[in-house]
CSV table of C-alpha atoms in Angstrom, one decimal:
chain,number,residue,atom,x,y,z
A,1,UNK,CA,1.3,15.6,-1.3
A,2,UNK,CA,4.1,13.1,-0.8
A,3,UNK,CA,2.7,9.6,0.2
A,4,UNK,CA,3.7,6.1,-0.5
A,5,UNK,CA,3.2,2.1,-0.2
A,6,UNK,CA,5.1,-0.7,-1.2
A,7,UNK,CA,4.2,-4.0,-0.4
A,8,UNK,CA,6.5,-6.7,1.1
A,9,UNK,CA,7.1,-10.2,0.1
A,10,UNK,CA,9.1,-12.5,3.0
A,11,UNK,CA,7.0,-10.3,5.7
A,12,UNK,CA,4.0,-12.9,6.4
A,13,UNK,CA,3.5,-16.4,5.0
A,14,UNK,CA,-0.2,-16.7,3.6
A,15,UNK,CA,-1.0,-12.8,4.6
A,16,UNK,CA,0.6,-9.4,2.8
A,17,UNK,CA,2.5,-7.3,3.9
A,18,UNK,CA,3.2,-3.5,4.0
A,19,UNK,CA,5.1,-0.4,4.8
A,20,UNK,CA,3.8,3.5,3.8
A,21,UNK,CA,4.9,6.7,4.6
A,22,UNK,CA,4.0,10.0,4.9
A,23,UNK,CA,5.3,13.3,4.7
A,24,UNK,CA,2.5,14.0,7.4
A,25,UNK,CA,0.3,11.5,9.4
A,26,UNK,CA,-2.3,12.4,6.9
A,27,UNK,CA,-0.4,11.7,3.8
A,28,UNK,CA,0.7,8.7,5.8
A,29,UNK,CA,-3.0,7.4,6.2
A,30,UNK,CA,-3.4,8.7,2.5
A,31,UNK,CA,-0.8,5.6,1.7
A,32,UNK,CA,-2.3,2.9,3.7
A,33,UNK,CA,-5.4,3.2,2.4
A,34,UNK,CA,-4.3,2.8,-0.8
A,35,UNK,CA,-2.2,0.6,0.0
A,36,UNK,CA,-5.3,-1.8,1.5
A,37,UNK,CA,-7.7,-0.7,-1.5
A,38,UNK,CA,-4.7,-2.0,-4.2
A,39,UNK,CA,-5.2,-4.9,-2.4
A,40,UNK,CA,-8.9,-5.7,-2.5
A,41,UNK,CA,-8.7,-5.0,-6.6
A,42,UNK,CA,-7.4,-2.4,-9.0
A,43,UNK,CA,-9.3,1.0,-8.6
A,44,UNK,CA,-9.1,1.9,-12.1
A,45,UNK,CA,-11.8,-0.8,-12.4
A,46,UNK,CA,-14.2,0.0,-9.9
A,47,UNK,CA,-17.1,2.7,-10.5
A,48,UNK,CA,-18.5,5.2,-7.5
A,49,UNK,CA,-21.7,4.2,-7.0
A,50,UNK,CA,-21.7,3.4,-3.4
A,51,UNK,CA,-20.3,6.0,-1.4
A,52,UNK,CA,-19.7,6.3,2.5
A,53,UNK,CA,-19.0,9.3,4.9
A,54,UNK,CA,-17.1,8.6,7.5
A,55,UNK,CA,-16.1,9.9,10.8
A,56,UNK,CA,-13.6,8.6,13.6
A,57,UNK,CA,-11.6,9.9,16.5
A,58,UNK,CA,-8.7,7.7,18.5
A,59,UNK,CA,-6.2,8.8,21.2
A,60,UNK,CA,-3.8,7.3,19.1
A,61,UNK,CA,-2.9,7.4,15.7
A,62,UNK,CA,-1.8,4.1,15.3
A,63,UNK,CA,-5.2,3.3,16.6
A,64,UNK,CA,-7.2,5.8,14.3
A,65,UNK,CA,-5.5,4.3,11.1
A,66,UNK,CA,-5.9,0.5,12.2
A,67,UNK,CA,-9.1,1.4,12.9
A,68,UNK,CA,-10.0,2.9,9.6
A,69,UNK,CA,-8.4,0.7,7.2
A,70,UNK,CA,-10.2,-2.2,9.5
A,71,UNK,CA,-13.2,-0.2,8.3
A,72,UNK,CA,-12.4,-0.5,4.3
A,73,UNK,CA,-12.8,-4.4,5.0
A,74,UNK,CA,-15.9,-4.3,7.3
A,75,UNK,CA,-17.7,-2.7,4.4
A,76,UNK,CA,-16.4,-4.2,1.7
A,77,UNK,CA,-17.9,-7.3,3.4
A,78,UNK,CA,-20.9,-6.3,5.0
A,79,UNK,CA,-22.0,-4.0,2.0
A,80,UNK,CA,-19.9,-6.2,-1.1
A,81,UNK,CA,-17.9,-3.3,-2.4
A,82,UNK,CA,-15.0,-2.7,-3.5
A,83,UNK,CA,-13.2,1.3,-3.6
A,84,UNK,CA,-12.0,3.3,-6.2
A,85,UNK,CA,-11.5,6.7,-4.9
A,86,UNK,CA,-11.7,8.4,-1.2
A,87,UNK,CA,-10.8,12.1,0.4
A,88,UNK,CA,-9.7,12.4,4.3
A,89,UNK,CA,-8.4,14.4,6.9
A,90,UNK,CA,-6.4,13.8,9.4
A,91,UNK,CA,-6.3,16.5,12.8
A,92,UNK,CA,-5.6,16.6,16.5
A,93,UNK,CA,-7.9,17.9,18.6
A,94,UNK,CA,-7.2,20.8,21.7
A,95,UNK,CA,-7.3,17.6,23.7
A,96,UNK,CA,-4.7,15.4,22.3
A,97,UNK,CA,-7.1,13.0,20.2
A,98,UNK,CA,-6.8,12.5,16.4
A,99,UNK,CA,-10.0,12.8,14.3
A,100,UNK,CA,-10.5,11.1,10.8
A,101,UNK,CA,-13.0,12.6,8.4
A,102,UNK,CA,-13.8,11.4,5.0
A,103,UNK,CA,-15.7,9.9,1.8
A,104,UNK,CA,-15.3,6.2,0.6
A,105,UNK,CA,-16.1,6.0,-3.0
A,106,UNK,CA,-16.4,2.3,-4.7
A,107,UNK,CA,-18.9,0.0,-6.0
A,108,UNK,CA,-21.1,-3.4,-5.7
A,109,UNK,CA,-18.3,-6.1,-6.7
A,110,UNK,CA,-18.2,-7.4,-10.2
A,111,UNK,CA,-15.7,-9.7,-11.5
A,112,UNK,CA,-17.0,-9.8,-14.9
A,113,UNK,CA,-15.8,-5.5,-15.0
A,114,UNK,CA,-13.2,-5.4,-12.1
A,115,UNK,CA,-9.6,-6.4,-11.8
A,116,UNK,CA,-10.0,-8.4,-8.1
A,117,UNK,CA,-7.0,-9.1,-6.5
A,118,UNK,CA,-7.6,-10.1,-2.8
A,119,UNK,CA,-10.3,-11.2,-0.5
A,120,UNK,CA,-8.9,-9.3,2.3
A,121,UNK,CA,-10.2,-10.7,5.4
A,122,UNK,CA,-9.2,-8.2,7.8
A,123,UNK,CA,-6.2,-6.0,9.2
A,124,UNK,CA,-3.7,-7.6,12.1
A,125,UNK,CA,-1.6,-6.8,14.8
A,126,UNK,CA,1.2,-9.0,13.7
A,127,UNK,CA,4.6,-6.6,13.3
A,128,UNK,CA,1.8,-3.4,13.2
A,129,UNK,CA,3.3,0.0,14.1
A,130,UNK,CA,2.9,3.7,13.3
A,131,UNK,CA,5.6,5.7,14.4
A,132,UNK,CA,6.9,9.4,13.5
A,133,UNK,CA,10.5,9.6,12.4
A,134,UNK,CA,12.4,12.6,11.7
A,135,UNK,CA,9.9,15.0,9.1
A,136,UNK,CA,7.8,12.1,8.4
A,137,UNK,CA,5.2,8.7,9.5
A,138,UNK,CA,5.6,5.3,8.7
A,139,UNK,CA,3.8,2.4,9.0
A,140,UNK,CA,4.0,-1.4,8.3
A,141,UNK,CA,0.7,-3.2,8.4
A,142,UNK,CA,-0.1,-6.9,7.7
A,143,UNK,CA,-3.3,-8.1,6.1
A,144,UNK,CA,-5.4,-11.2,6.5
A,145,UNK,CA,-6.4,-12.6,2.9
C-alpha cells in the first residue's frame, strides 16, 4: 500500500491545507483520511471505544471522498470523538458509481489522555480537487479549523 499526506503551509490563511496521493483511489482516500484524523489529534492517543460502520456511494469520486472525510467531522461533533484507526474500500460499481465501505474506530474526547491538535470545523471547496494522473490519485483538500 503506497499512500501519503503532507500538509501545506502558505495554502490558506486561518484554515489547513493538504495534498495526498495514492497509488490507487483507495490508497488515495486511505491518505486523506489520515490526513484529516492527524489533524483532529494524534491517533496514537486515542482508544477504540466508539466505533462506526460506514457505507457511501457517489457518481464521483471527488464527491465520495469530500463526502466521507466531511463525515470524520460530522461525528466527531455530533458524537465528541476523536479517531484512532479505520479500514475502507474503495470500488466502482457495473454502473459507473463509486462505493465506500468501512469502520471508524476512535473515542469520547479527552484532553487530559489525548494529544488534540485541531478543532476541525468542517471540509471546503476552496482549491478542492481529485484528479487521476498517470498510475496514481491526488488530492488537495482545505480544512476549516
Amino acid at each position: 500500500m503506497s499512500h501519503s499526506f503532507r500538509f501545506l503551509d502558505d495554502i490558506a490563511t486561518a484554515d489547513l491545507a493538504f495534498d495526498a496521493s495514492g497509488d490507487s483511489l483507495q490508497e488515495l482516500f486511505h491518505g486523506a483520511t489520515c490526513a484529516v484524523i492527524d489533524a483532529m489529534a494524534d491517533p496514537s492517543t486515542v482508544g477504540s471505544t466508539w466505533r462506526k460502520s460506514v457505507e457511501r456511494t457517489e457518481e464521483d469520486p471527488a464527491e465520495l471522498l469530500f463526502d466521507w472525510l466531511s463525515d470524520l467531522v460530522y461525528w466527531k461533533d455530533a458524537d465528541g470523538v476523536v479517531f484512532s484507526t479505520f479500514t475502507l474500500t474503495i470500488t466502482c460499481g457495473d454502473d459507473g458509481s463509486w462505493h465506500l465501505k468501512g469502520e471508524l474506530c476512535g473515542e469520547s474526547v479527552n484532553g487530559l489522555v489525548q494529544v488534540l491538535r485541531n478543532d476541525v470545523k468542517g471540509i471546503t471547496k476552496h482549491l478542492y480537487h481529485v484528479r487521476q494522473e498517470g498510475m496514481g490519485w491526488n488530492a488537495r483538500v482545505v480544512v476549516d479549523v
